[in-house]
mmCIF file of C-alpha atoms in Angstrom:
data_model
loop_
_atom_site.group_PDB
_atom_site.id
_atom_site.type_symbol
_atom_site.label_atom_id
_atom_site.label_comp_id
_atom_site.label_asym_id
_atom_site.label_seq_id
_atom_site.Cartn_x
_atom_site.Cartn_y
_atom_site.Cartn_z
ATOM 1 C CA MET A 18 89.099 133.003 123.041
ATOM 2 C CA THR A 19 88.093 135.971 120.914
ATOM 3 C CA GLU A 20 86.898 136.061 117.336
ATOM 4 C CA SER A 21 90.120 137.640 116.138
ATOM 5 C CA PHE A 22 92.118 134.884 117.822
ATOM 6 C CA VAL A 23 90.081 132.207 116.054
ATOM 7 C CA MET A 24 90.380 134.020 112.723
ATOM 8 C CA THR A 25 94.142 134.356 113.142
ATOM 9 C CA LEU A 26 94.445 130.694 114.054
ATOM 10 C CA GLY A 27 92.384 129.670 111.012
ATOM 11 C CA ARG A 28 94.401 131.954 108.744
ATOM 12 C CA ASP A 29 97.665 130.511 110.046
ATOM 13 C CA ALA A 30 96.396 126.962 109.486
ATOM 14 C CA LEU A 31 95.363 127.770 105.901
ATOM 15 C CA MET A 32 98.681 129.485 105.208
ATOM 16 C CA MET A 33 100.543 126.446 106.540
ATOM 17 C CA THR A 34 98.485 124.195 104.277
ATOM 18 C CA LEU A 35 99.267 126.369 101.266
ATOM 19 C CA LEU A 36 102.937 126.620 102.182
ATOM 20 C CA LEU A 37 103.325 122.854 102.477
ATOM 21 C CA GLY A 38 101.124 121.928 99.533
ATOM 22 C CA ALA A 39 102.357 124.462 96.977
ATOM 23 C CA PRO A 40 105.695 122.806 96.120
ATOM 24 C CA MET A 41 104.072 119.422 95.500
ATOM 25 C CA LEU A 42 101.209 120.871 93.490
ATOM 26 C CA GLY A 43 103.512 123.123 91.485
ATOM 27 C CA VAL A 44 105.875 120.310 90.537
ATOM 28 C CA SER A 45 102.960 118.056 89.669
ATOM 29 C CA LEU A 46 101.493 120.774 87.468
ATOM 30 C CA VAL A 47 104.760 121.434 85.626
ATOM 31 C CA VAL A 48 105.538 117.743 85.094
ATOM 32 C CA GLY A 49 101.986 117.092 83.896
ATOM 33 C CA LEU A 50 102.222 119.983 81.451
ATOM 34 C CA VAL A 51 105.567 118.797 80.071
ATOM 35 C CA VAL A 52 104.356 115.213 79.685
ATOM 36 C CA SER A 53 101.121 116.368 78.042
ATOM 37 C CA LEU A 54 103.102 118.508 75.632
ATOM 38 C CA PHE A 55 105.342 115.543 74.856
ATOM 39 C CA GLN A 56 102.308 113.346 74.273
ATOM 40 C CA ALA A 57 100.724 115.912 71.980
ATOM 41 C CA VAL A 58 103.890 116.246 69.913
ATOM 42 C CA THR A 59 104.560 112.517 69.594
ATOM 43 C CA GLN A 60 100.893 111.409 69.597
ATOM 44 C CA ILE A 61 101.591 108.792 72.259
ATOM 45 C CA ASN A 62 98.520 108.365 74.460
ATOM 46 C CA GLU A 63 99.713 106.056 77.196
ATOM 47 C CA MET A 64 98.248 106.655 80.666
ATOM 48 C CA THR A 65 101.293 105.332 82.514
ATOM 49 C CA LEU A 66 103.400 107.929 80.725
ATOM 50 C CA THR A 67 101.638 110.642 82.715
ATOM 51 C CA PHE A 68 101.620 108.764 86.023
ATOM 52 C CA VAL A 69 105.214 107.560 86.351
ATOM 53 C CA PRO A 70 107.015 110.916 85.787
ATOM 54 C CA LYS A 71 104.687 112.653 88.233
ATOM 55 C CA LEU A 72 105.293 109.952 90.819
ATOM 56 C CA LEU A 73 109.070 110.206 90.394
ATOM 57 C CA ALA A 74 109.038 114.018 90.501
ATOM 58 C CA LEU A 75 106.857 114.124 93.604
ATOM 59 C CA THR A 76 109.074 111.560 95.312
ATOM 60 C CA LEU A 77 112.123 113.682 94.527
ATOM 61 C CA VAL A 78 110.454 116.852 95.825
ATOM 62 C CA PHE A 79 109.347 115.047 98.975
ATOM 63 C CA VAL A 80 112.869 113.741 99.587
ATOM 64 C CA LEU A 81 114.390 117.182 99.033
ATOM 65 C CA LEU A 82 111.789 119.268 100.878
ATOM 66 C CA GLY A 83 110.632 116.693 103.438
ATOM 67 C CA PRO A 84 112.879 117.904 106.276
ATOM 68 C CA TRP A 85 111.814 121.515 105.682
ATOM 69 C CA MET A 86 108.136 120.516 105.609
ATOM 70 C CA LEU A 87 108.532 118.533 108.824
ATOM 71 C CA GLN A 88 110.276 121.484 110.474
ATOM 72 C CA GLN A 89 107.395 123.788 109.473
ATOM 73 C CA ILE A 90 104.767 121.379 110.820
ATOM 74 C CA ILE A 91 106.672 120.933 114.093
ATOM 75 C CA HIS A 92 107.056 124.704 114.500
ATOM 76 C CA PHE A 93 103.322 125.230 113.877
ATOM 77 C CA THR A 94 102.372 122.451 116.309
ATOM 78 C CA VAL A 95 104.660 123.827 119.030
ATOM 79 C CA ARG A 96 103.060 127.252 118.566
ATOM 80 C CA LEU A 97 99.608 125.669 118.911
ATOM 81 C CA PHE A 98 100.599 123.923 122.134
ATOM 82 C CA GLU A 99 102.056 127.177 123.478
ATOM 83 C CA MET A 100 98.771 128.960 122.724
ATOM 84 C CA LEU A 101 96.696 126.224 124.396
ATOM 85 C CA PRO A 102 96.264 128.105 127.710
ATOM 86 C CA TYR A 103 94.890 131.114 125.794
ATOM 87 C CA MET A 104 92.454 128.887 123.908
ATOM 88 C CA VAL A 105 90.964 127.404 127.071
ATOM 89 C CA GLN A 106 90.153 130.709 128.758
#
């Protein structure tokens, strides 16, 4: 197992993490910004007002993108298992 192999494996793992986390984080950021803007305009400072829309939006994103995320994780895991003989050498 060479240094370049380890670096490539680490880079692929980080890219997979970013690829799977970006949709959730992006939606959470946008919903939080919209709710904060709404709170600033209406001067309503209720903590549950920020939590519930984010929870609903993240649930919706997870339902819509869950199969794609699972497919990406499975593909990455299969690639790792295929590279296992090269890692042991």
